[in-house]
């Protein structure tokens, strides 16, 4: 009798009791809006921003309504507007091209490598086509940040990092989000901290942060921010910067603050799960494990592997057979977007020429979440199931 996995791939950990207590406190006093504070009170949102700036080492931090909103705000703060082009990943999630489209700009897609990172040769070729790169560290895979910054500095490109999957990760010891001009993060339920919805934007640039704060809907209460530049930065931009409301509120900030303190322990937990699955998959015929560079400090909240050169029928069979045994795999190669796995050619509002080298890799990418509610034994079992089913279909494929 073959084993069946019983866990849920979408079940995250509960909100820590400390966060629940702080949230109740906010509800009891009723001052949920971030700028609604008692005399001498620093609201939960302003405190959260200070703590997020400390965590990442950034000078300034802004908490906002979502990761997608943080990216759109970053683009607006850099003056990206209708008709502009923005370099971005062909392999990413829909909120990335969505943020570009939301300001009327058009993505110029850069390909993906077998390491699941941005193809830097392709970036070099396309560098002349835009002034901004919205770089998505998709599924936590960080490309060679030294080379990205070399290419973008040489071409005068401003880099915005999408760190939705790299909060807590680093490249050569520098936190993800701290290489480019702006770093954006998500606090949505499936990311590394959970307030249902939420996001962050960090930068060391006073003008960018002053614009971002006003864009986010500050009603000129910028002096209530703690992780922001002084009033002179706001004076320079306040009459030219529109209000596009997308603030974080004190209730969600209260839930997030204890989670930021727990992040290092959570990272350790995710990585133990990641390495368990990785070890269990290594050496499976037909399956390519993604080798992680030693410069990268990872957060293994999800894992990917490749079924390179497999036919669509056989990949679909692997998904079906693993699914029947309780292991929910996602496939970026599916012709139709399913859940979060859409492809660049699914985004008809942002059309692109065909990218055959990228298509070959997208067709091979299999993805799986690793929530902290899984035990290490769960992870070992999941790997055994995938190994067995990939192995069985691999043999069928050889015989067909
Ligand atoms: C989740 C996600 C975002 C943004 O998330 P929101 O749902 O808008 O908070 C951005 N980029 C990637 C790659 C993501 O997975």
mmCIF file of C-alpha atoms and ligand atoms in Angstrom, residues 65-71 92-96 136-139 162-165 185-188 191 196-199, ligand 1:
data_model
loop_
_atom_site.group_PDB
_atom_site.id
_atom_site.type_symbol
_atom_site.label_atom_id
_atom_site.label_comp_id
_atom_site.label_asym_id
_atom_site.label_seq_id
_atom_site.Cartn_x
_atom_site.Cartn_y
_atom_site.Cartn_z
ATOM 1 C CA UNK A 65 -1.356 47.775 1.834
ATOM 2 C CA UNK A 66 0.285 45.056 -0.307
ATOM 3 C CA UNK A 67 3.450 43.949 -2.045
ATOM 4 C CA UNK A 68 1.935 44.864 -5.408
ATOM 5 C CA UNK A 69 1.149 48.334 -4.080
ATOM 6 C CA UNK A 70 4.749 48.703 -2.832
ATOM 7 C CA UNK A 71 6.077 47.928 -6.348
ATOM 8 C CA UNK A 92 7.511 35.839 -12.007
ATOM 9 C CA UNK A 93 4.050 36.241 -10.553
ATOM 10 C CA UNK A 94 1.226 38.329 -12.032
ATOM 11 C CA UNK A 95 1.492 41.236 -9.504
ATOM 12 C CA UNK A 96 4.869 42.173 -11.034
ATOM 13 C CA UNK A 136 11.791 39.757 -9.004
ATOM 14 C CA UNK A 137 13.621 37.275 -6.772
ATOM 15 C CA UNK A 138 11.028 34.803 -7.890
ATOM 16 C CA UNK A 139 10.451 31.861 -5.519
ATOM 17 C CA UNK A 162 10.755 42.480 -5.599
ATOM 18 C CA UNK A 163 11.538 40.580 -2.391
ATOM 19 C CA UNK A 164 8.124 38.962 -1.923
ATOM 20 C CA UNK A 165 9.927 35.608 -1.523
ATOM 21 C CA UNK A 185 8.184 43.077 0.244
ATOM 22 C CA UNK A 186 4.820 41.433 0.795
ATOM 23 C CA UNK A 187 3.152 40.503 4.105
ATOM 24 C CA UNK A 188 0.421 38.519 2.419
ATOM 25 C CA UNK A 191 4.874 35.060 2.254
ATOM 26 C CA UNK A 196 -3.474 38.746 5.392
ATOM 27 C CA UNK A 197 -2.469 41.617 3.117
ATOM 28 C CA UNK A 198 0.393 44.052 3.534
ATOM 29 C CA UNK A 199 3.720 45.192 2.152
HETATM 30 C C1 LIG B 1 3.094 37.752 -3.718
HETATM 31 C C2 LIG B 1 4.003 38.367 -4.660
HETATM 32 C C3 LIG B 1 4.070 39.742 -4.863
HETATM 33 C C4 LIG B 1 3.169 40.771 -4.251
HETATM 34 O O1 LIG B 1 2.283 40.362 -3.398
HETATM 35 P P1 LIG B 1 0.897 40.971 -2.922
HETATM 36 O O2 LIG B 1 -0.049 39.840 -3.056
HETATM 37 O O3 LIG B 1 0.554 42.151 -3.789
HETATM 38 O O4 LIG B 1 1.198 41.392 -1.517
HETATM 39 C C5 LIG B 1 5.028 40.219 -5.700
HETATM 40 N N1 LIG B 1 5.884 39.418 -6.334
HETATM 41 C C6 LIG B 1 5.857 38.100 -6.190
HETATM 42 C C7 LIG B 1 6.854 37.274 -6.927
HETATM 43 C C8 LIG B 1 4.917 37.521 -5.356
HETATM 44 O O5 LIG B 1 4.873 36.197 -5.223
#
